[in-house]
Amino acid sequence: MLRVAVIPGDGIGPEVTKEALRVLDVASREDSISIEFEELPLGAAHHLKTGEVISDETIERLGEKDAVLLGALGDPRVKPGVLEKGILLRLRFHFDQYVNLRPVLLYDGIPSALSGDGRRIAMRFVRENTEDFYVGLGARVGKGISKSELVLKRKAYEAKFDIGVDLKDVEDLAYQIGVVTSYGARRVLDYAFELAKAKHSDIVTSVDKANVLTEIYGLWREEVVKASERHGIMSEFQYVDAVALHMVRNPERFKVLVTPNLFGDILTDLGAALQGGLGFAPSGNINPEGVSMFEPVHGSAPDIAGLGLANPVGAILSAALMLDTLGHSDSAARIEKAVQDVLRAGKHKTPDIGGTTSTSNMGDAIVENLKKTSC
Ligand code: ATP
């Protein structure tokens, strides 16, 4: 029995999550997977009514689940960041979801931002999710001497930085610290190499900028070499600027890419454009030994909320990613195939790619295909 918490959230979140749940319902019945869902009403409405973002008790409840399926968070009535940081980031850190998995798969029938028909884009980005330049350590100092004590606290380690700055000649200076630890790199690299094995890829591409940011990405590279040896799979090093170039000119060359946090954030949005737009992009925040959370890459898109215009494919593929991560890869593959079939047939297209199919009709088409192929 899988226990899954569902947070439909804000904006288009509830609409796309509804379709993902319908697909999961059919897939799990066909494959005899028993899933117990618990829906949690977190998001703007809950926050505006109660003043609460997420309670400790809710987090504790989530800790009893196998996974969390999330729609989207964010609402114009709430200050930007309150819900996104208060829920998403809090859960990401609480459950130590150190892998951000973002498959970039271009399906037939979908217009990519790239020209040329029949492109075979199938990249899987494994983005480190807890370190690098996103540790939130930095300061702004004025002229003269100033001291800051910055602390990085993680479940497995703690680091204190005592930084003194003696600023001469200019008024203001700001700095931000990037952190890579051997521990943080090793665990995400192990995940990437395991993924390469599972997806029959003989090479993992490591993305960095070790020619300029020599310290943190120097350590990252050392760990890549060790992980490559540990797993018996080749690795290659690519600078982030070269990867951006190749993603546009020849994305077919990449299979599994592993990247530090910041570059992963940027490149995967480029990836979303290559796979047809935000509406098609799934993601997982994964702790292989803990509670993982799956969500479409898009936000709450308040401009189209409630109108039936949202593309539910990213949410449906996120549900498939959840099944895959929880050990039901056959079932996940069946959902992906149903999505692929419907998109290839070209009869159903949501407005984001120039069609008129509504959110629920897109869900219907995928559910019907899934039922047909399972018979
Ligand atoms: P956030 O800051 O919450 O991540 P964002 O600024 O990235 O949000 P989104 O809410 O993801 O913005 O969406 C940007 C625009 O893309 C939306 O306003 C909407 O028009 C379009 N969009 C996003 N997701 C979808 C979808 N699933 N289907 C159709 N259009 C979408």
CSV table of C-alpha atoms and ligand atoms in Angstrom, one decimal:
chain,number,residue,atom,x,y,z
A,1,MET,CA,0.0,0.0,0.0
A,2,LEU,CA,1.4,3.4,-1.0
A,3,ARG,CA,0.4,6.4,1.1
A,4,VAL,CA,0.3,9.6,-0.9
A,5,ALA,CA,-0.5,13.1,0.4
A,6,VAL,CA,-2.0,15.3,-2.2
A,7,ILE,CA,-1.6,19.1,-2.1
A,8,PRO,CA,-3.6,20.6,-5.0
A,9,GLY,CA,-2.6,24.1,-3.9
A,10,ASP,CA,-3.4,27.3,-5.8
A,11,GLY,CA,-4.3,28.6,-9.2
A,12,ILE,CA,-4.3,25.9,-11.8
A,13,GLY,CA,-2.9,23.4,-9.2
A,14,PRO,CA,-6.2,21.9,-8.3
A,15,GLU,CA,-7.3,21.5,-12.0
A,16,VAL,CA,-4.2,19.8,-13.2
A,17,THR,CA,-3.9,17.7,-10.0
A,18,LYS,CA,-7.5,16.4,-10.6
A,19,GLU,CA,-6.4,15.0,-14.0
A,20,ALA,CA,-3.3,13.5,-12.5
A,21,LEU,CA,-5.3,11.7,-9.9
A,22,ARG,CA,-7.8,10.4,-12.5
A,23,VAL,CA,-4.9,8.9,-14.4
A,24,LEU,CA,-3.3,7.5,-11.3
A,25,ASP,CA,-6.6,5.9,-10.3
A,26,VAL,CA,-6.9,4.0,-13.6
A,27,ALA,CA,-3.2,3.1,-13.8
A,28,SER,CA,-3.1,1.8,-10.2
A,29,ARG,CA,-6.3,-0.2,-10.7
A,30,GLU,CA,-5.0,-1.8,-13.9
A,31,ASP,CA,-1.7,-2.6,-12.3
A,32,SER,CA,-3.2,-3.6,-8.9
A,33,ILE,CA,-1.2,-1.0,-7.0
A,34,SER,CA,-3.1,0.1,-3.9
A,35,ILE,CA,-2.7,3.8,-3.1
A,36,GLU,CA,-4.3,5.6,-0.2
A,37,PHE,CA,-4.6,9.3,-0.9
A,38,GLU,CA,-5.0,12.0,1.7
A,39,GLU,CA,-5.7,15.5,0.4
A,40,LEU,CA,-4.4,18.5,2.4
A,41,PRO,CA,-5.9,21.9,1.8
A,42,LEU,CA,-2.7,23.9,1.9
A,43,GLY,CA,-2.2,27.0,-0.1
A,44,ALA,CA,-3.5,30.6,-0.3
A,45,ALA,CA,-7.1,29.9,0.7
A,46,HIS,CA,-5.9,28.0,3.9
A,47,HIS,CA,-3.4,30.7,4.7
A,48,LEU,CA,-5.8,33.6,4.2
A,49,LYS,CA,-8.4,31.8,6.4
A,50,THR,CA,-6.2,30.6,9.2
A,51,GLY,CA,-3.0,32.7,9.0
A,52,GLU,CA,-1.1,29.5,8.9
A,53,VAL,CA,1.2,28.4,6.1
A,54,ILE,CA,1.9,24.8,7.2
A,55,SER,CA,1.7,23.5,10.7
A,56,ASP,CA,4.3,21.2,12.4
A,57,GLU,CA,1.5,18.7,12.8
A,58,THR,CA,0.9,18.6,9.0
A,59,ILE,CA,4.6,18.2,8.4
A,60,GLU,CA,4.6,15.3,10.9
A,61,ARG,CA,1.7,13.7,9.0
A,62,LEU,CA,3.5,14.1,5.7
A,63,GLY,CA,6.4,12.3,7.3
A,64,GLU,CA,4.2,9.1,7.5
A,65,LYS,CA,3.6,9.2,3.7
A,66,ASP,CA,5.6,7.5,0.9
A,67,ALA,CA,5.3,10.6,-1.3
A,68,VAL,CA,3.6,14.0,-1.8
A,69,LEU,CA,1.9,15.0,-5.0
A,70,LEU,CA,1.7,18.7,-5.4
A,71,GLY,CA,-0.1,20.9,-7.9
A,72,ALA,CA,1.2,24.5,-7.6
A,73,LEU,CA,1.6,27.2,-4.9
A,74,GLY,CA,1.3,31.0,-5.2
A,75,ASP,CA,-1.5,33.5,-5.3
A,76,PRO,CA,-1.7,37.2,-6.1
A,77,ARG,CA,-3.4,37.8,-2.8
A,78,VAL,CA,-0.4,36.5,-0.8
A,79,LYS,CA,3.0,38.2,-0.8
A,80,PRO,CA,5.3,36.3,-3.3
A,81,GLY,CA,7.4,33.7,-1.6
A,82,VAL,CA,5.3,33.2,1.5
A,83,LEU,CA,3.6,30.0,0.2
A,84,GLU,CA,6.4,28.9,-2.1
A,85,LYS,CA,9.1,29.3,0.6
A,86,GLY,CA,6.9,28.5,3.5
A,87,ILE,CA,5.7,25.2,2.1
A,88,LEU,CA,7.9,24.1,-0.8
A,89,LEU,CA,11.2,25.0,0.5
A,90,ARG,CA,10.3,24.0,4.0
A,91,LEU,CA,9.3,20.5,2.9
A,92,ARG,CA,12.3,20.2,0.6
A,93,PHE,CA,14.6,20.9,3.5
A,94,HIS,CA,12.6,19.1,6.2
A,95,PHE,CA,12.6,15.9,4.2
A,96,ASP,CA,16.1,16.5,2.8
A,97,GLN,CA,15.0,16.1,-0.8
A,98,TYR,CA,18.4,16.4,-2.2
A,99,VAL,CA,17.7,15.4,-5.7
A,100,ASN,CA,15.7,17.5,-8.1
A,101,LEU,CA,14.9,15.2,-11.0
A,102,ARG,CA,13.7,16.9,-14.2
A,103,PRO,CA,13.2,14.8,-17.3
A,104,VAL,CA,13.2,16.7,-20.5
A,105,LEU,CA,11.5,14.5,-23.0
A,106,LEU,CA,10.1,15.9,-26.3
A,107,TYR,CA,7.1,13.9,-27.5
A,108,ASP,CA,6.0,13.6,-31.1
A,109,GLY,CA,3.4,16.1,-32.0
A,110,ILE,CA,4.7,18.8,-29.6
A,111,PRO,CA,6.2,21.9,-31.0
A,112,SER,CA,9.6,22.4,-29.5
A,113,ALA,CA,11.3,25.8,-29.3
A,114,LEU,CA,13.8,24.2,-31.6
A,115,SER,CA,13.3,23.8,-35.3
A,116,GLY,CA,13.3,20.5,-37.1
A,117,ASP,CA,10.8,17.6,-37.0
A,118,GLY,CA,11.3,14.3,-35.3
A,119,ARG,CA,13.9,15.4,-32.9
A,120,ARG,CA,14.7,12.8,-30.3
A,121,ILE,CA,15.3,14.8,-27.1
A,122,ALA,CA,15.5,12.6,-24.0
A,123,MET,CA,17.6,14.2,-21.3
A,124,ARG,CA,17.3,13.6,-17.6
A,125,PHE,CA,18.6,16.4,-15.4
A,126,VAL,CA,19.6,15.4,-11.9
A,127,ARG,CA,20.0,18.7,-10.0
A,128,GLU,CA,21.6,18.9,-6.6
A,129,ASN,CA,18.9,20.5,-4.4
A,130,THR,CA,20.5,21.6,-1.1
A,131,GLU,CA,23.9,23.2,-1.7
A,132,ASP,CA,25.8,25.4,-4.1
A,133,PHE,CA,24.8,29.1,-4.4
A,134,TYR,CA,21.4,28.4,-3.0
A,135,VAL,CA,22.4,27.9,0.6
A,136,GLY,CA,21.2,31.4,1.4
A,137,LEU,CA,24.5,32.6,2.9
A,138,GLY,CA,25.7,36.1,2.1
A,139,ALA,CA,25.7,39.6,3.4
A,140,ARG,CA,25.8,43.2,2.4
A,141,VAL,CA,28.4,45.4,4.0
A,142,GLY,CA,29.3,49.1,3.9
A,143,LYS,CA,32.6,50.9,3.9
A,144,GLY,CA,35.0,50.1,6.7
A,145,ILE,CA,35.4,46.9,8.7
A,146,SER,CA,32.5,44.5,9.3
A,147,LYS,CA,32.2,41.0,10.5
A,148,SER,CA,29.5,38.4,9.9
A,149,GLU,CA,29.0,35.0,11.3
A,150,LEU,CA,27.1,32.9,8.8
A,151,VAL,CA,25.9,29.4,9.7
A,152,LEU,CA,24.9,26.6,7.4
A,153,LYS,CA,22.9,24.0,9.2
A,154,ARG,CA,22.0,20.7,7.5
A,155,LYS,CA,20.8,17.4,9.0
A,156,ALA,CA,24.1,15.8,8.4
A,157,TYR,CA,26.5,18.7,9.0
A,158,GLU,CA,27.0,22.2,10.2
A,159,ALA,CA,29.4,24.9,8.9
A,160,LYS,CA,30.2,28.3,10.5
A,161,PHE,CA,31.7,31.1,8.5
A,162,ASP,CA,33.3,34.0,10.3
A,163,ILE,CA,33.8,36.6,7.6
A,164,GLY,CA,35.5,39.9,8.1
A,165,VAL,CA,35.4,42.4,5.3
A,166,ASP,CA,37.6,45.5,5.3
A,167,LEU,CA,36.0,47.6,2.5
A,168,LYS,CA,37.9,50.5,1.1
A,169,ASP,CA,37.1,53.0,-1.6
A,170,VAL,CA,33.5,52.0,-2.5
A,171,GLU,CA,30.3,52.3,-0.4
A,172,ASP,CA,28.6,49.0,-0.8
A,173,LEU,CA,29.6,45.4,-1.3
A,174,ALA,CA,27.5,42.2,-1.3
A,175,TYR,CA,28.7,38.7,-1.3
A,176,GLN,CA,27.0,35.3,-1.6
A,177,ILE,CA,28.6,32.0,-0.7
A,178,GLY,CA,28.5,28.8,-2.7
A,179,VAL,CA,29.0,25.6,-0.9
A,180,VAL,CA,29.7,22.1,-2.1
A,181,THR,CA,30.5,19.3,0.3
A,182,SER,CA,31.8,15.9,-0.5
A,183,TYR,CA,28.8,14.5,1.3
A,184,GLY,CA,26.3,16.6,-0.7
A,185,ALA,CA,27.9,15.9,-4.0
A,186,ARG,CA,28.4,12.2,-3.4
A,187,ARG,CA,24.8,11.4,-2.7
A,188,VAL,CA,23.4,13.2,-5.7
A,189,LEU,CA,26.0,11.8,-7.9
A,190,ASP,CA,25.2,8.3,-6.7
A,191,TYR,CA,21.6,8.9,-7.6
A,192,ALA,CA,22.6,10.2,-11.1
A,193,PHE,CA,24.8,7.2,-11.9
A,194,GLU,CA,22.1,4.8,-10.6
A,195,LEU,CA,19.6,6.6,-12.9
A,196,ALA,CA,22.0,6.2,-15.8
A,197,LYS,CA,22.1,2.5,-15.2
A,198,ALA,CA,18.3,2.2,-14.9
A,199,LYS,CA,17.9,4.2,-18.2
A,200,HIS,CA,20.6,2.2,-20.0
A,201,SER,CA,22.8,5.2,-20.5
A,202,ASP,CA,26.5,4.5,-20.7
A,203,ILE,CA,27.6,8.0,-19.7
A,204,VAL,CA,26.7,10.8,-17.2
A,205,THR,CA,27.4,14.4,-18.2
A,206,SER,CA,28.6,16.5,-15.3
A,207,VAL,CA,27.8,20.2,-15.6
A,208,ASP,CA,30.0,22.9,-13.8
A,209,LYS,CA,32.1,25.9,-14.3
A,210,ALA,CA,35.3,24.5,-12.8
A,211,ASN,CA,37.6,26.7,-14.9
A,212,VAL,CA,36.3,29.8,-13.0
A,213,LEU,CA,34.7,28.6,-9.8
A,214,THR,CA,37.7,26.4,-9.1
A,215,GLU,CA,37.2,25.5,-5.4
A,216,ILE,CA,33.6,24.4,-5.3
A,217,TYR,CA,33.5,22.7,-8.7
A,218,GLY,CA,37.0,21.3,-8.2
A,219,LEU,CA,35.6,19.3,-5.3
A,220,TRP,CA,32.5,18.5,-7.3
A,221,ARG,CA,34.7,17.1,-10.1
A,222,GLU,CA,36.7,14.9,-7.7
A,223,GLU,CA,33.5,13.4,-6.5
A,224,VAL,CA,32.3,12.8,-10.1
A,225,VAL,CA,35.4,10.8,-10.9
A,226,LYS,CA,35.0,8.7,-7.7
A,227,ALA,CA,31.3,8.1,-8.4
A,228,SER,CA,32.0,7.1,-12.0
A,229,GLU,CA,34.5,4.5,-10.8
A,230,ARG,CA,32.1,3.3,-8.0
A,231,HIS,CA,29.3,2.7,-10.5
A,232,GLY,CA,31.4,1.5,-13.5
A,233,ILE,CA,29.8,4.1,-15.8
A,234,MET,CA,31.7,6.7,-17.8
A,235,SER,CA,31.4,10.4,-17.0
A,236,GLU,CA,32.3,13.6,-19.0
A,237,PHE,CA,32.8,17.1,-17.8
A,238,GLN,CA,31.1,20.0,-19.6
A,239,TYR,CA,31.1,23.7,-18.7
A,240,VAL,CA,27.6,25.1,-18.2
A,241,ASP,CA,28.0,27.6,-21.1
A,242,ALA,CA,28.9,24.7,-23.4
A,243,VAL,CA,25.9,22.7,-22.2
A,244,ALA,CA,23.6,25.7,-22.9
A,245,LEU,CA,25.0,25.9,-26.4
A,246,HIS,CA,24.7,22.1,-27.1
A,247,MET,CA,21.1,22.0,-25.7
A,248,VAL,CA,20.1,24.3,-28.5
A,249,ARG,CA,22.3,23.0,-31.3
A,250,ASN,CA,22.4,19.3,-30.5
A,251,PRO,CA,20.3,18.3,-27.5
A,252,GLU,CA,20.2,14.7,-28.7
A,253,ARG,CA,23.7,14.2,-27.4
A,254,PHE,CA,22.7,14.4,-23.8
A,255,LYS,CA,21.1,11.6,-21.7
A,256,VAL,CA,21.7,11.9,-18.0
A,257,LEU,CA,23.1,15.2,-16.8
A,258,VAL,CA,24.1,15.9,-13.2
A,259,THR,CA,24.4,19.5,-12.1
A,260,PRO,CA,25.0,21.7,-9.1
A,261,ASN,CA,21.9,23.6,-7.9
A,262,LEU,CA,22.2,27.0,-9.7
A,263,PHE,CA,23.1,25.7,-13.1
A,264,GLY,CA,20.4,23.0,-12.9
A,265,ASP,CA,17.8,25.6,-12.1
A,266,ILE,CA,18.6,27.6,-15.2
A,267,LEU,CA,19.2,24.8,-17.7
A,268,THR,CA,16.1,22.9,-16.8
A,269,ASP,CA,13.9,25.9,-17.7
A,270,LEU,CA,15.7,25.9,-21.0
A,271,GLY,CA,14.8,22.2,-21.1
A,272,ALA,CA,11.2,23.0,-20.5
A,273,ALA,CA,11.2,25.2,-23.6
A,274,LEU,CA,12.7,22.4,-25.6
A,275,GLN,CA,10.1,20.0,-24.5
A,276,GLY,CA,7.2,22.2,-25.6
A,277,GLY,CA,6.8,24.6,-22.6
A,278,LEU,CA,6.1,24.7,-18.9
A,279,GLY,CA,2.9,22.7,-19.3
A,280,PHE,CA,4.7,19.5,-20.3
A,281,ALA,CA,7.5,19.5,-17.7
A,282,PRO,CA,7.4,17.2,-14.7
A,283,SER,CA,9.7,17.2,-11.7
A,284,GLY,CA,10.5,15.3,-8.5
A,285,ASN,CA,12.1,16.5,-5.3
A,286,ILE,CA,13.5,13.2,-4.2
A,287,ASN,CA,15.0,11.7,-1.1
A,288,PRO,CA,15.5,8.1,-2.1
A,289,GLU,CA,15.4,7.0,1.6
A,290,GLY,CA,12.6,9.4,2.7
A,291,VAL,CA,9.5,11.3,1.6
A,292,SER,CA,9.7,12.6,-2.0
A,293,MET,CA,7.6,15.3,-3.6
A,294,PHE,CA,6.4,15.4,-7.2
A,295,GLU,CA,5.1,18.5,-8.9
A,296,PRO,CA,4.8,20.0,-12.4
A,297,VAL,CA,7.5,22.5,-13.1
A,298,HIS,CA,5.0,25.3,-13.8
A,299,GLY,CA,3.6,27.6,-11.1
A,300,SER,CA,0.1,28.5,-10.3
A,301,ALA,CA,-0.5,30.5,-13.5
A,302,PRO,CA,-3.3,32.7,-12.0
A,303,ASP,CA,-3.9,34.3,-15.4
A,304,ILE,CA,-5.5,31.1,-16.6
A,305,ALA,CA,-6.8,29.5,-13.3
A,306,GLY,CA,-10.3,28.2,-13.3
A,307,LEU,CA,-10.8,28.5,-17.1
A,308,GLY,CA,-10.0,25.0,-18.1
A,309,LEU,CA,-7.1,26.2,-20.2
A,310,ALA,CA,-4.3,24.6,-18.2
A,311,ASN,CA,-2.2,21.8,-19.7
A,312,PRO,CA,-2.4,18.9,-17.3
A,313,VAL,CA,0.5,16.9,-18.9
A,314,GLY,CA,3.2,18.1,-16.6
A,315,ALA,CA,1.1,17.1,-13.6
A,316,ILE,CA,0.3,13.7,-15.1
A,317,LEU,CA,3.9,13.0,-15.9
A,318,SER,CA,4.8,14.1,-12.4
A,319,ALA,CA,2.4,11.4,-11.1
A,320,ALA,CA,4.1,8.9,-13.4
A,321,LEU,CA,7.5,10.0,-12.1
A,322,MET,CA,6.2,9.3,-8.6
A,323,LEU,CA,5.2,5.8,-9.5
A,324,ASP,CA,8.6,5.2,-11.1
A,325,THR,CA,10.4,6.5,-8.1
A,326,LEU,CA,8.3,4.3,-5.8
A,327,GLY,CA,9.2,1.2,-7.7
A,328,HIS,CA,6.3,0.9,-10.2
A,329,SER,CA,8.2,1.6,-13.3
A,330,ASP,CA,6.0,-0.5,-15.6
A,331,SER,CA,2.9,1.4,-14.5
A,332,ALA,CA,4.8,4.8,-14.9
A,333,ALA,CA,5.9,3.7,-18.4
A,334,ARG,CA,2.2,2.9,-19.3
A,335,ILE,CA,1.2,6.4,-18.3
A,336,GLU,CA,4.0,8.0,-20.3
A,337,LYS,CA,3.0,5.9,-23.3
A,338,ALA,CA,-0.6,7.0,-23.0
A,339,VAL,CA,0.5,10.6,-22.9
A,340,GLN,CA,2.8,10.0,-25.9
A,341,ASP,CA,0.0,8.3,-27.9
A,342,VAL,CA,-2.4,11.1,-27.3
A,343,LEU,CA,0.1,13.8,-28.2
A,344,ARG,CA,1.3,12.0,-31.3
A,345,ALA,CA,-2.2,11.5,-32.6
A,346,GLY,CA,-2.5,15.3,-32.5
A,347,LYS,CA,-6.3,15.4,-32.0
A,348,HIS,CA,-6.0,16.8,-28.5
A,349,LYS,CA,-4.0,20.0,-28.0
A,350,THR,CA,-4.3,22.4,-25.1
A,351,PRO,CA,-4.3,26.2,-25.8
A,352,ASP,CA,-0.7,26.6,-24.7
A,353,ILE,CA,0.3,24.8,-27.9
A,354,GLY,CA,-2.3,26.4,-30.1
A,355,GLY,CA,-5.2,23.9,-29.6
A,356,THR,CA,-8.6,24.1,-28.0
A,357,THR,CA,-8.7,21.0,-25.8
A,358,SER,CA,-9.7,21.8,-22.2
A,359,THR,CA,-7.8,20.6,-19.2
A,360,SER,CA,-10.4,17.9,-18.4
A,361,ASN,CA,-10.7,16.8,-22.0
A,362,MET,CA,-7.0,16.3,-22.2
A,363,GLY,CA,-7.3,14.2,-19.0
A,364,ASP,CA,-10.1,12.3,-20.6
A,365,ALA,CA,-8.1,11.5,-23.7
A,366,ILE,CA,-5.1,10.2,-21.6
A,367,VAL,CA,-7.4,8.2,-19.3
A,368,GLU,CA,-9.2,6.6,-22.3
A,369,ASN,CA,-5.9,5.7,-24.0
A,370,LEU,CA,-4.7,4.1,-20.8
A,371,LYS,CA,-7.8,2.0,-20.4
A,372,LYS,CA,-7.6,0.9,-24.1
A,373,THR,CA,-4.0,-0.1,-23.9
A,374,SER,CA,-4.5,-1.9,-20.6
A,375,CYS,CA,-7.4,-4.1,-21.9
B,1,ATP,P1,6.0,30.7,-10.3
B,1,ATP,O1,6.7,32.0,-9.9
B,1,ATP,O2,4.8,30.3,-9.4
B,1,ATP,O3,6.9,29.5,-10.6
B,1,ATP,P2,5.9,31.5,-13.0
B,1,ATP,O4,6.2,33.0,-13.0
B,1,ATP,O5,7.1,30.6,-13.4
B,1,ATP,O6,5.3,31.0,-11.6
B,1,ATP,P3,3.8,30.1,-14.1
B,1,ATP,O7,2.7,30.2,-13.1
B,1,ATP,O8,4.6,28.8,-14.0
B,1,ATP,O9,4.8,31.3,-13.9
B,1,ATP,O10,3.4,30.3,-15.5
B,1,ATP,C1,3.8,31.3,-16.4
B,1,ATP,C2,2.8,31.4,-17.5
B,1,ATP,O11,2.9,30.2,-18.3
B,1,ATP,C3,1.4,31.4,-17.0
B,1,ATP,O12,1.0,32.7,-16.7
B,1,ATP,C4,0.6,30.7,-18.0
B,1,ATP,O13,0.1,31.6,-19.0
B,1,ATP,C5,1.6,29.7,-18.6
B,1,ATP,N1,1.5,28.4,-18.1
B,1,ATP,C6,2.1,27.8,-17.0
B,1,ATP,N2,1.7,26.6,-16.8
B,1,ATP,C7,0.8,26.3,-17.7
B,1,ATP,C8,0.0,25.1,-18.0
B,1,ATP,N3,0.1,24.0,-17.3
B,1,ATP,N4,-0.8,25.2,-19.0
B,1,ATP,C9,-0.9,26.3,-19.8
B,1,ATP,N5,-0.2,27.4,-19.6
B,1,ATP,C10,0.7,27.4,-18.6
